[in-house]
Amino acid sequence: MKGNDLMKRIIAITLTVVLLLSLCACDKKKDSNKEKTPDQITGKTYDTGVISALCPEGWLAMTKADVFSEDGSAKDPNGLILAKGAASEDDLLVSPSIQFTYYPDSMNISDFESMKEFFENVVDLDPITVGGNTLKGFQYGKGAEAIYWMEEPFCLQITVVYVGIAGGNSIAITDADVQAILASFALD
């Protein structure tokens, strides 16, 4: 009997050690883009026909849905979404993302300032300059999202969703891949 108990304990300890090592290995996963500069980020340019921007490796680009169309599958070329770690459009709600919305002539800077009243816990953010463009913005809610905008040379809203619900992905405005995306933005 003592031999069986000893063998069970050895097997239990061995399985525990293997499990702990496998969990430690999973925790070591790194985002290689966190250690790069914006100039070192690679990917492909995604173009909606109106907006284009770099889509870094590990990100998914898609044209925003046209919410005013009667056709449920219509796309709005004035909107571009880039989602980190997303495999399909279904992952958009659980992935951190950057969403560009271009307003050709229907909005001005006061419209962006007045948007603050629709959100709770609004905190103004310091302006940032990326790719020669100055972005103003505010963070809202629990700090998981921010809205930036630029007025010159065109009216553009940029919504940044910092944290994905699943997968543990997150982004920051200072990340090299986010900076590369913002610097690459262009209107066609």
PDB file of C-alpha atoms in Angstrom:
ATOM      1  CA  MET A   1       0.000   0.000   0.000  1.00  0.00           C
ATOM      2  CA  LYS A   2       2.803   2.394   0.855  1.00  0.00           C
ATOM      3  CA  GLY A   3       4.293   1.927  -2.613  1.00  0.00           C
ATOM      4  CA  ASN A   4       0.974   2.879  -4.266  1.00  0.00           C
ATOM      5  CA  ASP A   5       0.607   6.013  -2.112  1.00  0.00           C
ATOM      6  CA  LEU A   6       4.159   7.069  -2.930  1.00  0.00           C
ATOM      7  CA  MET A   7       3.551   6.536  -6.644  1.00  0.00           C
ATOM      8  CA  LYS A   8       0.295   8.578  -6.497  1.00  0.00           C
ATOM      9  CA  ARG A   9       2.098  11.420  -4.744  1.00  0.00           C
ATOM     10  CA  ILE A  10       4.922  11.422  -7.308  1.00  0.00           C
ATOM     11  CA  ILE A  11       2.408  11.492 -10.180  1.00  0.00           C
ATOM     12  CA  ALA A  12       0.388  14.269  -8.499  1.00  0.00           C
ATOM     13  CA  ILE A  13       3.515  16.371  -7.907  1.00  0.00           C
ATOM     14  CA  THR A  14       4.729  15.774 -11.469  1.00  0.00           C
ATOM     15  CA  LEU A  15       1.355  16.814 -12.929  1.00  0.00           C
ATOM     16  CA  THR A  16       1.293  19.921 -10.714  1.00  0.00           C
ATOM     17  CA  VAL A  17       4.784  20.948 -11.856  1.00  0.00           C
ATOM     18  CA  VAL A  18       3.868  20.392 -15.532  1.00  0.00           C
ATOM     19  CA  LEU A  19       0.691  22.458 -15.109  1.00  0.00           C
ATOM     20  CA  LEU A  20       2.572  25.310 -13.410  1.00  0.00           C
ATOM     21  CA  LEU A  21       5.240  25.343 -16.117  1.00  0.00           C
ATOM     22  CA  SER A  22       2.626  25.449 -18.867  1.00  0.00           C
ATOM     23  CA  LEU A  23       0.858  28.382 -17.185  1.00  0.00           C
ATOM     24  CA  CYS A  24       4.150  30.252 -16.856  1.00  0.00           C
ATOM     25  CA  ALA A  25       4.875  29.659 -20.541  1.00  0.00           C
ATOM     26  CA  CYS A  26       1.496  31.125 -21.504  1.00  0.00           C
ATOM     27  CA  ASP A  27       2.177  34.217 -19.427  1.00  0.00           C
ATOM     28  CA  LYS A  28       5.401  34.956 -21.342  1.00  0.00           C
ATOM     29  CA  LYS A  29       3.528  35.875 -24.556  1.00  0.00           C
ATOM     30  CA  LYS A  30       4.659  39.330 -25.679  1.00  0.00           C
ATOM     31  CA  ASP A  31       3.394  41.867 -28.172  1.00  0.00           C
ATOM     32  CA  SER A  32       6.418  42.355 -30.425  1.00  0.00           C
ATOM     33  CA  ASN A  33       5.049  45.746 -31.545  1.00  0.00           C
ATOM     34  CA  LYS A  34       5.444  47.124 -27.997  1.00  0.00           C
ATOM     35  CA  GLU A  35       9.224  47.063 -28.413  1.00  0.00           C
ATOM     36  CA  LYS A  36       9.325  48.754 -31.825  1.00  0.00           C
ATOM     37  CA  THR A  37       9.270  52.358 -32.962  1.00  0.00           C
ATOM     38  CA  PRO A  38       6.487  53.578 -35.295  1.00  0.00           C
ATOM     39  CA  ASP A  39       8.927  53.458 -38.255  1.00  0.00           C
ATOM     40  CA  GLN A  40       9.558  49.751 -37.639  1.00  0.00           C
ATOM     41  CA  ILE A  41       5.877  48.733 -37.800  1.00  0.00           C
ATOM     42  CA  THR A  42       5.006  46.753 -40.918  1.00  0.00           C
ATOM     43  CA  GLY A  43       1.692  45.890 -42.504  1.00  0.00           C
ATOM     44  CA  LYS A  44      -0.478  46.768 -45.475  1.00  0.00           C
ATOM     45  CA  THR A  45      -2.317  49.948 -46.335  1.00  0.00           C
ATOM     46  CA  TYR A  46      -6.097  49.560 -46.220  1.00  0.00           C
ATOM     47  CA  ASP A  47      -8.102  51.919 -48.425  1.00  0.00           C
ATOM     48  CA  THR A  48     -11.874  52.488 -48.233  1.00  0.00           C
ATOM     49  CA  GLY A  49     -11.863  54.686 -51.334  1.00  0.00           C
ATOM     50  CA  VAL A  50     -11.948  57.808 -49.121  1.00  0.00           C
ATOM     51  CA  ILE A  51      -9.730  56.949 -46.130  1.00  0.00           C
ATOM     52  CA  SER A  52      -6.519  54.958 -46.066  1.00  0.00           C
ATOM     53  CA  ALA A  53      -4.241  53.931 -43.204  1.00  0.00           C
ATOM     54  CA  LEU A  54      -1.629  51.349 -42.329  1.00  0.00           C
ATOM     55  CA  CYS A  55      -3.049  48.088 -40.989  1.00  0.00           C
ATOM     56  CA  PRO A  56      -0.187  46.592 -38.936  1.00  0.00           C
ATOM     57  CA  GLU A  57       0.456  42.872 -38.784  1.00  0.00           C
ATOM     58  CA  GLY A  58      -1.864  41.358 -36.169  1.00  0.00           C
ATOM     59  CA  TRP A  59      -4.607  43.914 -36.839  1.00  0.00           C
ATOM     60  CA  LEU A  60      -7.746  43.604 -38.971  1.00  0.00           C
ATOM     61  CA  ALA A  61      -8.983  46.484 -41.146  1.00  0.00           C
ATOM     62  CA  MET A  62     -12.567  46.945 -42.290  1.00  0.00           C
ATOM     63  CA  THR A  63     -14.795  49.632 -43.744  1.00  0.00           C
ATOM     64  CA  LYS A  64     -17.438  50.827 -41.267  1.00  0.00           C
ATOM     65  CA  ALA A  65     -21.052  49.830 -41.812  1.00  0.00           C
ATOM     66  CA  ASP A  66     -23.343  52.466 -43.315  1.00  0.00           C
ATOM     67  CA  VAL A  67     -25.825  52.868 -40.465  1.00  0.00           C
ATOM     68  CA  PHE A  68     -28.103  55.108 -42.534  1.00  0.00           C
ATOM     69  CA  SER A  69     -28.537  52.661 -45.396  1.00  0.00           C
ATOM     70  CA  GLU A  70     -31.574  50.423 -45.730  1.00  0.00           C
ATOM     71  CA  ASP A  71     -29.229  47.714 -47.008  1.00  0.00           C
ATOM     72  CA  GLY A  72     -27.844  45.986 -43.886  1.00  0.00           C
ATOM     73  CA  SER A  73     -24.609  45.066 -45.646  1.00  0.00           C
ATOM     74  CA  ALA A  74     -23.800  48.539 -47.028  1.00  0.00           C
ATOM     75  CA  LYS A  75     -20.435  50.047 -46.135  1.00  0.00           C
ATOM     76  CA  ASP A  76     -19.554  53.711 -45.545  1.00  0.00           C
ATOM     77  CA  PRO A  77     -16.248  54.643 -47.241  1.00  0.00           C
ATOM     78  CA  ASN A  78     -15.974  57.620 -44.834  1.00  0.00           C
ATOM     79  CA  GLY A  79     -15.327  55.178 -41.980  1.00  0.00           C
ATOM     80  CA  LEU A  80     -12.404  52.848 -41.301  1.00  0.00           C
ATOM     81  CA  ILE A  81     -11.942  50.478 -38.352  1.00  0.00           C
ATOM     82  CA  LEU A  82      -8.658  48.830 -37.362  1.00  0.00           C
ATOM     83  CA  ALA A  83      -8.985  46.176 -34.629  1.00  0.00           C
ATOM     84  CA  LYS A  84      -5.999  44.644 -32.843  1.00  0.00           C
ATOM     85  CA  GLY A  85      -6.031  40.860 -32.619  1.00  0.00           C
ATOM     86  CA  ALA A  86      -9.362  40.521 -34.443  1.00  0.00           C
ATOM     87  CA  ALA A  87      -9.795  37.602 -36.841  1.00  0.00           C
ATOM     88  CA  SER A  88     -13.124  38.777 -38.295  1.00  0.00           C
ATOM     89  CA  GLU A  89     -15.705  41.558 -38.029  1.00  0.00           C
ATOM     90  CA  ASP A  90     -17.392  39.476 -35.316  1.00  0.00           C
ATOM     91  CA  ASP A  91     -14.404  40.223 -33.048  1.00  0.00           C
ATOM     92  CA  LEU A  92     -14.877  43.991 -33.266  1.00  0.00           C
ATOM     93  CA  LEU A  93     -16.858  44.223 -30.049  1.00  0.00           C
ATOM     94  CA  VAL A  94     -14.215  42.381 -28.039  1.00  0.00           C
ATOM     95  CA  SER A  95     -11.026  43.832 -29.546  1.00  0.00           C
ATOM     96  CA  PRO A  96      -9.267  47.133 -28.905  1.00  0.00           C
ATOM     97  CA  SER A  97      -9.624  49.318 -31.973  1.00  0.00           C
ATOM     98  CA  ILE A  98      -9.095  52.622 -33.715  1.00  0.00           C
ATOM     99  CA  GLN A  99     -12.052  53.961 -35.682  1.00  0.00           C
ATOM    100  CA  PHE A 100     -11.683  56.799 -38.176  1.00  0.00           C
ATOM    101  CA  THR A 101     -14.779  58.730 -39.278  1.00  0.00           C
ATOM    102  CA  TYR A 102     -14.395  61.487 -41.857  1.00  0.00           C
ATOM    103  CA  TYR A 103     -17.072  64.184 -42.042  1.00  0.00           C
ATOM    104  CA  PRO A 104     -16.758  65.872 -45.464  1.00  0.00           C
ATOM    105  CA  ASP A 105     -18.854  68.924 -44.633  1.00  0.00           C
ATOM    106  CA  SER A 106     -21.396  68.103 -41.959  1.00  0.00           C
ATOM    107  CA  MET A 107     -19.476  68.806 -38.730  1.00  0.00           C
ATOM    108  CA  ASN A 108     -17.162  71.348 -37.182  1.00  0.00           C
ATOM    109  CA  ILE A 109     -15.054  71.514 -34.046  1.00  0.00           C
ATOM    110  CA  SER A 110     -17.902  72.756 -31.847  1.00  0.00           C
ATOM    111  CA  ASP A 111     -19.818  69.554 -32.653  1.00  0.00           C
ATOM    112  CA  PHE A 112     -16.968  67.496 -31.164  1.00  0.00           C
ATOM    113  CA  GLU A 113     -16.756  69.701 -28.069  1.00  0.00           C
ATOM    114  CA  SER A 114     -20.526  69.389 -27.517  1.00  0.00           C
ATOM    115  CA  MET A 115     -20.344  65.572 -27.733  1.00  0.00           C
ATOM    116  CA  LYS A 116     -18.881  65.554 -24.211  1.00  0.00           C
ATOM    117  CA  GLU A 117     -22.317  66.154 -22.701  1.00  0.00           C
ATOM    118  CA  PHE A 118     -23.473  62.708 -23.901  1.00  0.00           C
ATOM    119  CA  PHE A 119     -20.852  60.885 -21.816  1.00  0.00           C
ATOM    120  CA  GLU A 120     -20.158  60.406 -18.120  1.00  0.00           C
ATOM    121  CA  ASN A 121     -16.839  60.953 -16.335  1.00  0.00           C
ATOM    122  CA  VAL A 122     -15.359  63.056 -19.147  1.00  0.00           C
ATOM    123  CA  VAL A 123     -11.688  63.998 -18.844  1.00  0.00           C
ATOM    124  CA  ASP A 124     -10.049  66.333 -21.381  1.00  0.00           C
ATOM    125  CA  LEU A 125      -6.848  64.895 -22.838  1.00  0.00           C
ATOM    126  CA  ASP A 126      -3.741  66.850 -23.688  1.00  0.00           C
ATOM    127  CA  PRO A 127      -3.450  67.477 -27.452  1.00  0.00           C
ATOM    128  CA  ILE A 128      -1.105  65.090 -29.261  1.00  0.00           C
ATOM    129  CA  THR A 129       0.729  65.567 -32.532  1.00  0.00           C
ATOM    130  CA  VAL A 130       1.113  62.575 -34.830  1.00  0.00           C
ATOM    131  CA  GLY A 131       2.200  62.663 -38.460  1.00  0.00           C
ATOM    132  CA  GLY A 132       2.150  66.461 -38.431  1.00  0.00           C
ATOM    133  CA  ASN A 133      -1.504  66.575 -37.285  1.00  0.00           C
ATOM    134  CA  THR A 134      -2.644  67.806 -33.879  1.00  0.00           C
ATOM    135  CA  LEU A 135      -5.406  65.798 -32.251  1.00  0.00           C
ATOM    136  CA  LYS A 136      -7.569  67.062 -29.396  1.00  0.00           C
ATOM    137  CA  GLY A 137      -9.669  64.717 -27.355  1.00  0.00           C
ATOM    138  CA  PHE A 138     -11.371  63.462 -24.244  1.00  0.00           C
ATOM    139  CA  GLN A 139     -11.661  60.203 -22.388  1.00  0.00           C
ATOM    140  CA  TYR A 140     -14.963  59.033 -20.925  1.00  0.00           C
ATOM    141  CA  GLY A 141     -16.688  56.360 -18.877  1.00  0.00           C
ATOM    142  CA  LYS A 142     -14.243  54.170 -17.013  1.00  0.00           C
ATOM    143  CA  GLY A 143     -11.360  55.321 -19.216  1.00  0.00           C
ATOM    144  CA  ALA A 144     -11.578  52.458 -21.713  1.00  0.00           C
ATOM    145  CA  GLU A 145     -12.406  54.729 -24.661  1.00  0.00           C
ATOM    146  CA  ALA A 146     -11.400  58.123 -25.958  1.00  0.00           C
ATOM    147  CA  ILE A 147     -12.511  60.343 -28.795  1.00  0.00           C
ATOM    148  CA  TYR A 148      -9.936  62.444 -30.621  1.00  0.00           C
ATOM    149  CA  TRP A 149     -10.548  64.814 -33.469  1.00  0.00           C
ATOM    150  CA  MET A 150      -8.741  67.113 -35.813  1.00  0.00           C
ATOM    151  CA  GLU A 151     -10.206  70.178 -37.415  1.00  0.00           C
ATOM    152  CA  GLU A 152      -7.433  71.114 -39.803  1.00  0.00           C
ATOM    153  CA  PRO A 153      -6.888  70.302 -42.632  1.00  0.00           C
ATOM    154  CA  PHE A 154     -10.158  68.295 -42.529  1.00  0.00           C
ATOM    155  CA  CYS A 155     -12.833  67.293 -40.028  1.00  0.00           C
ATOM    156  CA  LEU A 156     -12.026  63.843 -38.649  1.00  0.00           C
ATOM    157  CA  GLN A 157     -13.091  61.890 -35.580  1.00  0.00           C
ATOM    158  CA  ILE A 158     -10.861  59.126 -34.212  1.00  0.00           C
ATOM    159  CA  THR A 159     -12.332  56.827 -31.561  1.00  0.00           C
ATOM    160  CA  VAL A 160      -9.832  54.730 -29.626  1.00  0.00           C
ATOM    161  CA  VAL A 161     -11.070  51.699 -27.679  1.00  0.00           C
ATOM    162  CA  TYR A 162      -8.148  50.920 -25.387  1.00  0.00           C
ATOM    163  CA  VAL A 163      -9.062  47.501 -23.986  1.00  0.00           C
ATOM    164  CA  GLY A 164     -10.546  44.428 -25.600  1.00  0.00           C
ATOM    165  CA  ILE A 165     -13.022  42.409 -23.574  1.00  0.00           C
ATOM    166  CA  ALA A 166     -11.484  39.087 -24.567  1.00  0.00           C
ATOM    167  CA  GLY A 167      -7.933  37.946 -25.144  1.00  0.00           C
ATOM    168  CA  GLY A 168      -6.284  40.518 -22.916  1.00  0.00           C
ATOM    169  CA  ASN A 169      -5.307  42.764 -25.830  1.00  0.00           C
ATOM    170  CA  SER A 170      -4.972  46.455 -25.086  1.00  0.00           C
ATOM    171  CA  ILE A 171      -3.629  49.502 -26.857  1.00  0.00           C
ATOM    172  CA  ALA A 172      -2.368  52.903 -25.804  1.00  0.00           C
ATOM    173  CA  ILE A 173      -2.112  56.079 -27.826  1.00  0.00           C
ATOM    174  CA  THR A 174       1.672  55.915 -27.263  1.00  0.00           C
ATOM    175  CA  ASP A 175       2.093  52.365 -28.673  1.00  0.00           C
ATOM    176  CA  ALA A 176       4.293  52.179 -31.761  1.00  0.00           C
ATOM    177  CA  ASP A 177       1.611  50.425 -33.833  1.00  0.00           C
ATOM    178  CA  VAL A 178      -1.048  52.992 -32.838  1.00  0.00           C
ATOM    179  CA  GLN A 179       1.358  55.848 -33.613  1.00  0.00           C
ATOM    180  CA  ALA A 180       2.159  54.269 -37.023  1.00  0.00           C
ATOM    181  CA  ILE A 181      -1.558  53.973 -37.842  1.00  0.00           C
ATOM    182  CA  LEU A 182      -2.268  57.590 -36.858  1.00  0.00           C
ATOM    183  CA  ALA A 183       0.756  58.874 -38.785  1.00  0.00           C
ATOM    184  CA  SER A 184      -0.230  56.932 -41.936  1.00  0.00           C
ATOM    185  CA  PHE A 185      -3.815  58.177 -42.113  1.00  0.00           C
ATOM    186  CA  ALA A 186      -4.683  59.903 -45.391  1.00  0.00           C
ATOM    187  CA  LEU A 187      -7.700  61.013 -47.371  1.00  0.00           C
ATOM    188  CA  ASP A 188      -7.787  59.885 -50.982  1.00  0.00           C
TER     189      ASP A 188
END
